[in-house]
Coordinates of C-alpha atoms in Angstrom, one line a residue:
Chain A
M1 CA 26.8 -12.0 -55.4
S2 CA 26.9 -15.8 -55.2
D3 CA 30.7 -15.5 -55.3
F4 CA 30.7 -13.8 -52.0
F5 CA 28.7 -16.5 -50.2
V6 CA 31.0 -19.2 -51.6
N7 CA 31.9 -20.6 -48.1
I8 CA 28.4 -20.9 -46.8
R9 CA 27.1 -24.3 -46.0
W10 CA 23.4 -23.8 -45.2
D11 CA 23.0 -27.2 -43.6
E12 CA 25.8 -26.4 -41.1
I13 CA 24.2 -23.0 -40.4
G14 CA 20.9 -24.7 -39.8
V15 CA 22.4 -27.1 -37.3
A16 CA 24.2 -24.2 -35.6
T17 CA 21.1 -22.2 -35.3
W18 CA 19.2 -25.1 -33.7
D19 CA 22.1 -25.7 -31.3
T20 CA 21.9 -22.1 -30.2
V21 CA 18.2 -22.3 -29.7
L22 CA 18.7 -25.6 -27.7
M23 CA 21.4 -24.1 -25.5
V24 CA 19.6 -20.9 -24.7
G25 CA 16.2 -22.5 -24.3
G26 CA 17.4 -25.5 -22.3
S27 CA 19.5 -23.5 -19.9
M28 CA 16.8 -20.8 -19.6
F29 CA 14.4 -23.5 -18.4
F30 CA 16.7 -24.5 -15.5
I31 CA 17.6 -20.9 -14.8
V32 CA 14.0 -19.9 -14.2
L33 CA 13.4 -23.0 -12.2
L34 CA 16.4 -22.3 -9.9
G35 CA 16.7 -18.5 -10.1
L36 CA 13.1 -17.6 -9.3
P37 CA 13.1 -19.2 -5.9
L38 CA 16.6 -18.0 -5.2
G39 CA 15.5 -14.4 -6.1
V40 CA 12.5 -14.7 -3.9
L41 CA 14.7 -16.0 -1.0
L42 CA 17.1 -13.1 -1.5
F43 CA 14.2 -10.6 -1.4
L44 CA 12.5 -12.1 1.6
T45 CA 15.6 -12.4 3.8
G46 CA 16.8 -8.8 2.9
K47 CA 16.8 -5.8 5.2
R48 CA 13.3 -4.8 6.5
Q49 CA 11.6 -7.6 4.6
L50 CA 9.2 -10.3 5.7
L51 CA 11.8 -12.9 6.7
E52 CA 14.8 -10.6 7.5
Q53 CA 17.8 -12.8 8.1
N54 CA 20.9 -10.6 8.0
T55 CA 23.6 -13.3 8.2
F56 CA 21.8 -15.7 5.8
Y57 CA 21.3 -12.9 3.3
A58 CA 24.9 -11.8 3.5
V59 CA 26.2 -15.3 2.8
L60 CA 23.7 -15.9 0.0
S61 CA 24.4 -12.5 -1.5
F62 CA 28.2 -13.2 -1.4
V63 CA 27.8 -16.6 -3.2
V64 CA 25.7 -14.9 -5.9
N65 CA 28.2 -12.2 -6.4
V66 CA 31.1 -14.6 -6.6
L67 CA 29.4 -16.6 -9.3
R68 CA 28.5 -13.5 -11.2
S69 CA 32.1 -12.2 -11.2
I70 CA 33.7 -15.3 -12.7
P71 CA 34.2 -14.8 -16.5
F72 CA 32.0 -17.3 -18.3
I73 CA 34.9 -18.8 -20.3
I74 CA 36.7 -19.7 -17.0
L75 CA 33.5 -21.1 -15.5
L76 CA 33.1 -23.3 -18.5
I77 CA 36.4 -24.9 -17.9
V78 CA 36.5 -24.9 -14.1
M79 CA 33.1 -26.6 -14.1
I80 CA 34.0 -29.5 -16.4
P81 CA 34.1 -32.2 -13.5
V82 CA 30.8 -31.0 -12.2
T83 CA 29.3 -31.0 -15.7
V84 CA 30.4 -34.5 -16.3
L85 CA 28.8 -35.5 -13.0
L86 CA 25.6 -33.8 -13.9
V87 CA 25.0 -34.7 -17.5
G88 CA 27.6 -37.4 -18.2
T89 CA 29.7 -35.4 -20.7
S90 CA 31.4 -32.0 -20.8
L91 CA 31.1 -31.8 -24.6
G92 CA 28.4 -30.6 -27.0
V93 CA 25.2 -28.8 -26.3
R94 CA 24.6 -30.9 -23.2
G95 CA 28.0 -30.1 -21.8
V96 CA 27.4 -26.4 -22.1
I97 CA 24.0 -26.2 -20.4
P98 CA 25.3 -26.7 -16.8
P99 CA 27.8 -23.8 -17.0
L100 CA 25.2 -21.7 -18.7
V101 CA 22.8 -22.4 -15.8
A102 CA 25.5 -21.7 -13.3
A103 CA 26.3 -18.3 -14.8
G104 CA 22.7 -17.4 -15.6
T105 CA 21.0 -18.4 -12.3
P106 CA 22.6 -15.8 -10.0
F107 CA 22.2 -13.1 -12.7
F108 CA 18.5 -13.9 -13.1
A109 CA 18.0 -14.2 -9.3
R110 CA 19.3 -10.6 -8.8
L111 CA 16.9 -9.4 -11.4
V112 CA 14.0 -11.2 -9.7
E113 CA 15.1 -9.7 -6.3
T114 CA 15.2 -6.2 -7.9
S115 CA 11.7 -6.5 -9.5
L116 CA 10.2 -7.8 -6.2
R117 CA 11.7 -4.7 -4.5
E118 CA 9.8 -2.6 -7.0
V119 CA 6.5 -3.9 -5.7
D120 CA 4.7 -1.3 -3.6
R121 CA 5.2 -2.1 0.1
G122 CA 1.6 -1.0 0.6
I123 CA 0.5 -4.1 -1.4
I124 CA 2.4 -6.4 0.9
E125 CA 1.0 -4.6 3.9
A126 CA -2.6 -4.9 2.5
T127 CA -2.1 -8.6 1.9
Q128 CA -0.7 -9.1 5.4
A129 CA -3.7 -7.3 6.8
M130 CA -6.0 -9.8 5.1
G131 CA -4.4 -12.5 7.2
A132 CA -2.2 -14.0 4.5
S133 CA 0.8 -16.2 5.3
T134 CA 4.2 -15.4 3.9
W135 CA 3.8 -18.1 1.3
Q136 CA 0.4 -16.6 0.3
I137 CA 1.9 -13.2 0.1
V138 CA 4.6 -14.4 -2.3
M139 CA 2.3 -16.5 -4.5
G140 CA -0.8 -14.4 -4.4
A141 CA 0.6 -10.8 -4.4
L142 CA 4.3 -10.5 -4.9
L143 CA 4.9 -12.7 -7.9
P144 CA 1.8 -11.5 -9.8
E145 CA 2.6 -7.9 -9.1
A146 CA 6.3 -8.3 -10.1
R147 CA 5.4 -10.4 -13.2
P148 CA 6.3 -7.7 -15.8
G149 CA 9.6 -7.1 -14.1
I150 CA 10.3 -10.8 -14.0
I151 CA 9.5 -11.3 -17.6
A152 CA 11.8 -8.4 -18.5
G153 CA 14.4 -10.2 -16.4
I154 CA 13.9 -13.4 -18.4
T155 CA 14.4 -11.5 -21.6
V156 CA 17.6 -9.8 -20.5
T157 CA 19.0 -13.2 -19.1
A158 CA 18.1 -15.0 -22.4
I159 CA 19.9 -12.4 -24.5
T160 CA 23.0 -12.5 -22.2
L161 CA 23.0 -16.3 -22.7
V162 CA 23.1 -15.9 -26.4
S163 CA 26.5 -14.2 -26.1
Y164 CA 27.7 -16.6 -23.4
A165 CA 26.7 -19.5 -25.7
A166 CA 29.1 -18.1 -28.4
M167 CA 32.0 -19.4 -26.2
A168 CA 30.5 -22.9 -26.2
G169 CA 32.9 -23.7 -29.0
V170 CA 35.7 -24.2 -26.4
V171 CA 34.0 -27.4 -25.4
G172 CA 32.6 -28.3 -28.8
G173 CA 29.2 -26.9 -28.0
G174 CA 28.6 -25.6 -31.4
G175 CA 26.0 -22.9 -32.2
L176 CA 26.0 -19.8 -34.3
G177 CA 28.6 -17.9 -32.2
D178 CA 31.0 -20.8 -32.5
L179 CA 30.6 -20.9 -36.2
A180 CA 31.3 -17.1 -36.4
I181 CA 34.5 -17.5 -34.4
R182 CA 35.9 -20.7 -36.1
Y183 CA 35.0 -20.0 -39.7
G184 CA 34.5 -16.3 -39.8
Y185 CA 37.3 -15.1 -37.6
Q186 CA 39.9 -17.9 -37.5
R187 CA 39.6 -18.9 -41.2
F188 CA 38.9 -15.4 -42.5
Q189 CA 35.6 -16.5 -44.1
T190 CA 33.9 -13.1 -43.9
D191 CA 30.7 -14.4 -45.5
V192 CA 30.2 -17.0 -42.7
M193 CA 30.9 -14.4 -40.1
L194 CA 28.4 -12.0 -41.7
V195 CA 25.6 -14.6 -42.0
T196 CA 26.0 -15.9 -38.5
V197 CA 26.2 -12.5 -37.0
V198 CA 23.1 -11.4 -38.9
L199 CA 21.3 -14.5 -37.6
L200 CA 22.4 -13.8 -34.1
V201 CA 21.1 -10.2 -34.4
V202 CA 17.8 -11.5 -35.7
F203 CA 17.6 -14.0 -32.8
V204 CA 18.3 -11.4 -30.2
Q205 CA 15.8 -9.0 -31.8
L206 CA 13.1 -11.7 -31.7
L207 CA 13.7 -12.4 -28.1
Q208 CA 13.6 -8.8 -27.2
M209 CA 10.4 -8.2 -29.1
L210 CA 8.7 -11.2 -27.6
G211 CA 9.8 -10.1 -24.1
D212 CA 8.5 -6.6 -24.6
R213 CA 5.2 -7.8 -25.8
L214 CA 4.7 -10.0 -22.8
V215 CA 5.8 -7.2 -20.4
L216 CA 3.3 -4.9 -22.1
Y217 CA 0.5 -7.5 -21.8
F218 CA 1.1 -8.1 -18.2
S219 CA 1.6 -4.4 -17.1
R220 CA -2.0 -3.5 -16.4
R221 CA -1.3 0.2 -16.3
Chain B
M1 CA -14.8 -3.4 22.3
I2 CA -11.3 -2.4 21.3
E3 CA -9.3 -1.5 24.3
F4 CA -5.9 0.0 24.6
E5 CA -4.4 -0.3 28.1
D6 CA -1.2 1.6 28.8
V7 CA 0.1 0.9 25.3
Q8 CA 3.6 2.2 24.4
K9 CA 5.4 1.8 21.2
S10 CA 9.0 2.8 20.4
Y11 CA 11.2 2.1 17.5
R12 CA 14.9 1.3 17.7
V13 CA 16.8 3.7 15.5
E14 CA 20.6 3.4 15.5
G15 CA 20.6 1.7 18.9
R16 CA 18.3 4.2 20.6
D17 CA 14.7 3.8 21.5
V18 CA 12.6 6.5 19.8
P19 CA 9.1 6.6 21.3
A20 CA 6.2 6.7 18.8
L21 CA 3.3 6.2 21.2
R22 CA 3.1 6.9 24.9
D23 CA 0.5 5.9 27.6
I24 CA -2.3 5.1 25.2
N25 CA -5.5 4.3 26.9
L26 CA -8.5 4.2 24.6
E27 CA -11.8 2.4 24.3
V28 CA -13.5 2.0 21.0
R29 CA -17.1 1.0 21.5
A30 CA -18.8 -1.7 19.3
G31 CA -20.7 -0.3 16.3
E32 CA -19.3 3.2 16.6
V33 CA -17.2 5.3 14.2
F34 CA -14.1 6.3 16.1
G35 CA -11.8 8.9 14.7
V36 CA -8.1 9.6 15.5
I37 CA -6.9 12.9 14.4
G38 CA -3.3 14.2 14.4
H39 CA -0.7 15.8 12.3
S40 CA 1.7 13.6 10.3
G41 CA 4.2 12.0 12.6
A42 CA 1.9 12.1 15.6
G43 CA 1.7 8.3 15.6
K44 CA -1.8 7.7 14.3
S45 CA -0.6 5.2 11.6
T46 CA 1.2 3.2 14.2
L47 CA -1.8 3.3 16.5
L48 CA -4.1 2.0 13.8
R49 CA -1.7 -0.8 12.9
L50 CA -1.6 -2.0 16.5
I51 CA -5.2 -3.1 16.2
N52 CA -4.4 -5.8 13.5
L53 CA -0.9 -6.2 14.9
I54 CA 0.9 -5.1 11.7
E55 CA 2.8 -3.2 14.4
R56 CA 3.4 -4.7 17.8
P57 CA 3.3 -2.7 21.0
S58 CA 6.5 -2.4 23.1
S59 CA 4.4 -2.7 26.2
G60 CA 0.7 -2.6 27.3
R61 CA -2.2 -4.7 26.3
I62 CA -4.7 -4.6 23.4
R63 CA -8.1 -6.3 23.8
I64 CA -10.8 -6.9 21.3
D65 CA -14.2 -8.0 22.7
G66 CA -12.4 -8.8 25.9
D67 CA -9.8 -11.1 24.3
D68 CA -6.2 -10.1 24.8
I69 CA -4.8 -10.2 21.3
T70 CA -1.4 -8.6 22.1
D71 CA 0.6 -11.9 21.8
S72 CA -1.4 -13.5 18.9
R73 CA 0.9 -15.3 16.5
G74 CA 0.6 -17.8 13.6
G75 CA -2.8 -19.1 12.8
E76 CA -4.5 -17.2 15.6
L77 CA -3.0 -13.9 14.2
M78 CA -4.2 -14.8 10.7
A79 CA -7.7 -15.5 11.9
L80 CA -7.7 -12.2 13.9
R81 CA -6.7 -10.2 10.8
R82 CA -9.4 -11.9 8.7
G83 CA -11.9 -10.4 11.0
I84 CA -10.5 -6.9 10.6
G85 CA -10.8 -5.1 7.2
M86 CA -8.5 -2.3 6.3
I87 CA -8.5 0.4 3.6
F88 CA -5.6 2.7 2.7
Q89 CA -4.8 6.2 1.6
H90 CA -3.2 4.9 -1.6
F91 CA -5.8 2.0 -2.0
N92 CA -3.1 -0.7 -2.3
L93 CA -5.1 -2.7 -4.8
L94 CA -3.2 -5.4 -6.8
S95 CA -2.6 -3.9 -10.2
S96 CA -2.3 -7.3 -11.8
K97 CA -5.8 -8.4 -10.8
T98 CA -9.2 -7.1 -12.0
V99 CA -11.6 -5.4 -9.7
A100 CA -13.5 -8.6 -9.2
E101 CA -10.3 -10.6 -8.5
N102 CA -9.2 -7.9 -6.0
V103 CA -12.4 -8.3 -4.1
R104 CA -12.2 -12.1 -4.3
F105 CA -8.6 -12.2 -3.1
P106 CA -9.1 -12.1 0.7
M107 CA -11.8 -14.8 0.5
K108 CA -9.4 -17.0 -1.6
L109 CA -6.7 -16.5 1.1
A110 CA -9.1 -17.4 3.8
G111 CA -9.9 -20.6 2.0
T112 CA -13.3 -21.0 3.7
Y113 CA -15.5 -19.9 0.9
S114 CA -16.8 -22.0 -2.0
R115 CA -16.5 -20.8 -5.6
D116 CA -20.2 -19.9 -5.7
Q117 CA -20.1 -18.1 -2.4
M118 CA -17.1 -16.1 -3.5
Q119 CA -18.8 -15.1 -6.8
Q120 CA -22.0 -14.2 -4.9
R121 CA -20.2 -12.0 -2.4
V122 CA -18.1 -10.3 -5.1
D123 CA -21.3 -9.5 -7.1
H124 CA -23.1 -8.3 -3.9
L125 CA -20.2 -6.1 -2.7
L126 CA -19.5 -4.5 -6.0
D127 CA -23.1 -3.8 -6.3
R128 CA -23.2 -2.3 -2.8
V129 CA -20.3 0.1 -3.6
G130 CA -21.8 1.0 -6.9
L131 CA -19.2 -0.7 -9.2
A132 CA -21.1 -3.7 -10.6
D133 CA -20.3 -2.6 -14.1
Q134 CA -16.6 -2.2 -13.5
A135 CA -15.9 -5.8 -12.4
N136 CA -13.6 -6.8 -15.2
K137 CA -11.6 -3.6 -15.3
F138 CA -8.1 -3.3 -13.9
P139 CA -7.5 -0.8 -11.1
A140 CA -5.4 1.5 -13.4
Q141 CA -8.5 2.1 -15.4
L142 CA -10.5 3.5 -12.4
S143 CA -10.6 7.0 -10.8
G144 CA -9.4 7.5 -7.2
G145 CA -12.9 7.4 -5.8
Q146 CA -13.7 4.2 -7.6
K147 CA -10.4 2.6 -6.4
Q148 CA -11.3 3.4 -2.8
R149 CA -14.7 1.8 -3.4
V150 CA -13.0 -1.3 -4.6
G151 CA -10.8 -1.1 -1.5
I152 CA -13.9 -0.9 0.7
A153 CA -15.5 -3.9 -1.1
R154 CA -12.3 -5.8 -0.6
A155 CA -12.1 -4.9 3.1
L156 CA -15.6 -6.2 3.6
A157 CA -15.1 -9.4 1.7
C158 CA -14.6 -11.7 4.7
E159 CA -17.4 -10.1 6.7
P160 CA -15.2 -8.3 9.3
R161 CA -16.4 -6.9 12.6
I162 CA -14.0 -4.0 12.5
L163 CA -12.9 -1.7 9.6
L164 CA -9.7 0.2 9.9
C165 CA -9.3 3.3 7.6
D166 CA -5.8 4.7 7.1
E167 CA -6.2 8.2 5.8
A168 CA -8.8 6.7 3.4
T169 CA -9.9 10.0 1.9
S170 CA -6.7 12.0 2.0
A171 CA -5.8 11.3 -1.6
L172 CA -9.3 12.2 -2.9
D173 CA -10.8 15.5 -4.0
P174 CA -13.4 17.1 -1.7
Q175 CA -16.5 15.8 -3.5
T176 CA -15.2 12.2 -3.8
T177 CA -14.2 12.5 -0.1
Q178 CA -17.8 13.2 0.9
S179 CA -19.2 10.4 -1.2
V180 CA -16.7 7.9 0.2
L181 CA -17.4 9.1 3.8
R182 CA -21.1 8.8 3.2
L183 CA -20.6 5.2 2.0
L184 CA -18.6 4.4 5.1
G185 CA -21.3 5.9 7.3
D186 CA -24.0 3.9 5.5
I187 CA -22.0 0.6 5.9
N188 CA -21.4 1.4 9.6
R189 CA -25.2 1.6 10.1
E190 CA -26.2 -1.3 7.8
L191 CA -23.7 -3.8 9.1
G192 CA -23.2 -2.6 12.6
L193 CA -19.5 -2.5 11.7
T194 CA -17.1 -0.8 14.1
I195 CA -15.0 1.7 12.2
V196 CA -11.7 3.2 13.4
L197 CA -10.4 5.9 11.1
I198 CA -7.3 8.0 11.3
T199 CA -7.0 11.3 9.5
H200 CA -5.5 14.8 9.5
E201 CA -8.7 16.3 8.2
M202 CA -11.2 17.6 10.7
D203 CA -13.9 17.5 8.0
A204 CA -13.7 13.7 7.8
I205 CA -14.1 13.5 11.6
R206 CA -17.1 15.9 11.5
T207 CA -18.9 14.0 8.8
I208 CA -19.0 10.5 10.2
C209 CA -17.3 10.1 13.6
D210 CA -19.2 9.5 16.8
R211 CA -16.2 9.9 19.1
V212 CA -12.7 11.3 18.5
A213 CA -9.2 11.1 20.0
V214 CA -6.7 13.8 19.3
L215 CA -3.1 12.5 19.0
D216 CA -0.2 14.9 19.4
A217 CA 3.5 13.7 19.5
G218 CA 2.5 10.1 20.4
E219 CA 0.0 11.0 23.2
V220 CA -3.7 11.3 23.3
V221 CA -4.3 14.9 24.4
E222 CA -8.0 15.0 24.2
Q223 CA -10.9 12.6 23.6
G224 CA -14.7 12.7 23.7
T225 CA -17.7 12.9 21.4
A226 CA -17.1 14.5 18.0
A227 CA -19.4 17.4 19.0
Q228 CA -17.7 18.0 22.3
V229 CA -14.2 18.0 20.8
F230 CA -15.2 20.0 17.8
L231 CA -17.2 22.6 19.5
H232 CA -15.2 23.0 22.7
P233 CA -11.7 22.1 21.8
R234 CA -9.5 22.4 25.0
H235 CA -6.0 21.4 23.8
R236 CA -3.9 23.7 21.7
T237 CA -3.6 21.1 18.9
T238 CA -7.3 20.5 18.7
Q239 CA -8.0 24.2 18.6
R240 CA -5.6 24.6 15.7
F241 CA -7.4 21.8 13.8
V242 CA -10.7 23.4 14.4
F243 CA -9.5 26.8 13.2
E244 CA -7.9 25.2 10.2
T245 CA -11.2 23.7 9.1
E246 CA -13.2 26.8 9.7
H247 CA -10.6 28.9 7.9
I248 CA -10.3 31.2 10.9
D249 CA -7.2 33.2 11.3
E250 CA -6.8 33.8 15.0
D251 CA -4.9 37.0 14.7
E252 CA -7.5 38.4 12.4
L253 CA -10.2 37.4 14.8
H254 CA -8.6 39.3 17.6
D255 CA -8.1 42.2 15.4
D256 CA -11.9 42.2 14.8
F257 CA -12.5 42.2 18.5
A258 CA -10.5 45.4 18.9
H259 CA -12.9 47.2 16.6
V260 CA -16.1 46.4 18.4
P261 CA -17.3 47.6 21.8
G262 CA -19.1 45.4 24.4
R263 CA -18.8 41.9 25.7
V264 CA -17.6 39.3 23.3
L265 CA -19.3 35.9 23.6
R266 CA -19.1 32.6 21.7
L267 CA -22.5 30.8 21.7
T268 CA -22.8 27.2 20.8
F269 CA -26.2 25.7 19.9
Q270 CA -26.8 22.0 19.4
G271 CA -29.7 20.0 18.1
E272 CA -33.1 21.7 17.7
A273 CA -31.9 24.8 19.5
T274 CA -30.0 25.6 16.4
Y275 CA -33.2 26.5 14.6
T276 CA -35.1 28.4 17.3
P277 CA -35.1 32.2 17.0
M278 CA -34.0 32.8 20.6
L279 CA -31.3 35.4 19.8
G280 CA -33.7 38.1 18.6
D281 CA -36.2 37.2 21.4
I282 CA -33.6 37.6 24.1
A283 CA -32.2 40.8 22.6
R284 CA -35.7 42.4 22.6
R285 CA -36.4 41.3 26.2
T286 CA -33.1 42.5 27.7
G287 CA -32.6 45.6 25.4
V288 CA -29.1 44.5 24.3
D289 CA -27.9 45.1 20.8
Y290 CA -25.6 42.6 19.2
S291 CA -23.3 42.4 16.3
I292 CA -22.2 39.1 14.8
L293 CA -18.4 38.7 14.4
N294 CA -18.2 35.2 13.1
G295 CA -20.6 32.3 12.7
R296 CA -21.3 28.9 11.3
I297 CA -24.3 26.6 11.2
D298 CA -23.6 23.0 10.1
H299 CA -23.8 19.3 11.1
I300 CA -21.6 17.1 13.1
K301 CA -22.5 13.6 11.9
D302 CA -26.3 13.9 12.2
T303 CA -26.5 16.6 14.8
P304 CA -27.1 20.2 13.7
Y305 CA -25.1 22.9 15.5
G306 CA -24.5 26.6 15.3
Q307 CA -21.5 28.5 16.7
I308 CA -21.6 32.3 16.7
T309 CA -19.2 34.8 18.0
L310 CA -20.9 38.1 18.8
S311 CA -20.6 41.2 20.9
L312 CA -23.3 42.4 23.2
I313 CA -23.7 46.2 23.5
G314 CA -25.8 48.2 25.9
G315 CA -29.0 47.0 27.8
D316 CA -28.9 44.3 30.4
T317 CA -25.8 42.4 29.3
D318 CA -25.8 40.1 32.3
G319 CA -29.5 39.3 31.9
A320 CA -28.9 38.4 28.3
E321 CA -26.1 36.1 29.2
Q322 CA -28.3 34.5 31.9
A323 CA -31.1 34.0 29.4
L324 CA -28.8 32.3 26.9
H325 CA -27.6 30.0 29.6
G326 CA -31.2 29.3 30.5
A327 CA -32.1 28.4 26.9
G328 CA -29.5 25.6 26.8
V329 CA -26.9 27.5 24.8
S330 CA -23.3 27.0 25.8
V331 CA -21.8 30.4 26.4
E332 CA -18.1 31.2 26.5
V333 CA -16.9 34.7 27.4
L334 CA -14.1 35.6 25.0
R335 CA -13.8 39.2 26.3
P336 CA -15.7 40.4 29.4

């Protein structure tokens, strides 16, 4: 048994796990910060919504679609100058966060838009009838009512980031995925591949479980 | 108090104007319960939403207490809406907030109530609608009738002058409907609140409305007091509504007429006349015989009424008809 795990260096695996947590957690923070307002804006300016703006919506929607259609590995490289400008380096965990945010924000914004659309129009109308401003409708009614959907969106986005982050090795970002590719795949160290993949599976499972619990807690149905 | 003057509303559908409401002239008096009845698609939802400007008229003016509100916008519009409560067919409560939080919500939006005032009003209103013990539940844990009671408490939170009811009892079972209507009637009396309700159920109108307008294909085809419209419907649509509520099949009724001889009359009694034994008295005096084909004794709001279809056979038929007229009964000759 110990023969099989001969290539494993647990300290390296520990560092890689922490790097993955940092990349996913750090970028998720900015994705929510940027994607939530973007999603609300997409929703409000959409057809038959409170701030309907057809041209504005079409442009915003197009930009979001473009960002979503670029493969992450390409985005990672194309963005290098911007990344350097933003965080001072294009290497390591820090260098990976801007491209992760750029890829995750439009994805998350769409999920926010969708969950806002799920909110019963009657609730918007009732809040309007109370004399609420658009801002009050968003903060007081729309976001609280869409909370379970938005939390589910955060979970889906975070899990997508885990697989994106596996490509971080290209810019020396490290993390579990990188370890699996470099040692497990390129050097045929099956044991490293196995351990890292198992850790990734556990990580994703934990995220999903946490997300599901929160969704359940906030769905008062 | 609420006046509609030549109000029109049309929607643009694929480049064409589709009229939803035409030539609406209505006056809702302060403190009354005003009903608008119509089939789905008649435009009653739109009519109701013109009062708090959730919908805007294409032309015409709407006045509340003499103030033209038609062009209100911004802060003025928000203040107007705060003075008008609204309840809905599907309640439209926020599922993420508790019962108490739902009732507090409009006061929080208004921003003119202190914490203590809000708490006091929430307690008072929940107590008034009989839900004091449900304050910390979520709407999903309540029955339909309870949800509508929360809706009513929420609509009253900012002490409105007007309450709009959008098919408020259409999703409820008959028993719950009656208790919600009774609550609305009580509130109307206690607070002097003006209530405008739209419905497709004649029963709701009969239970609490003072006056009624009948809407058909975007036009007001009949209006008057509930008793007048209910007992003497003139327009085809109104007649159909009345027949529906009384479960009268028109064809069957005319079939019945064919089987009886004599003059067929419909008598309508209102108020105390409903309880006087005049029919037997008149029959004895004029020597007519009568057979009852159809009848109903009930209440419209607080007024008792009776409506009987009968045929008069033999004796002094004209004299009997005269005597009925003389006794304050409204007589319609259905077959001479």
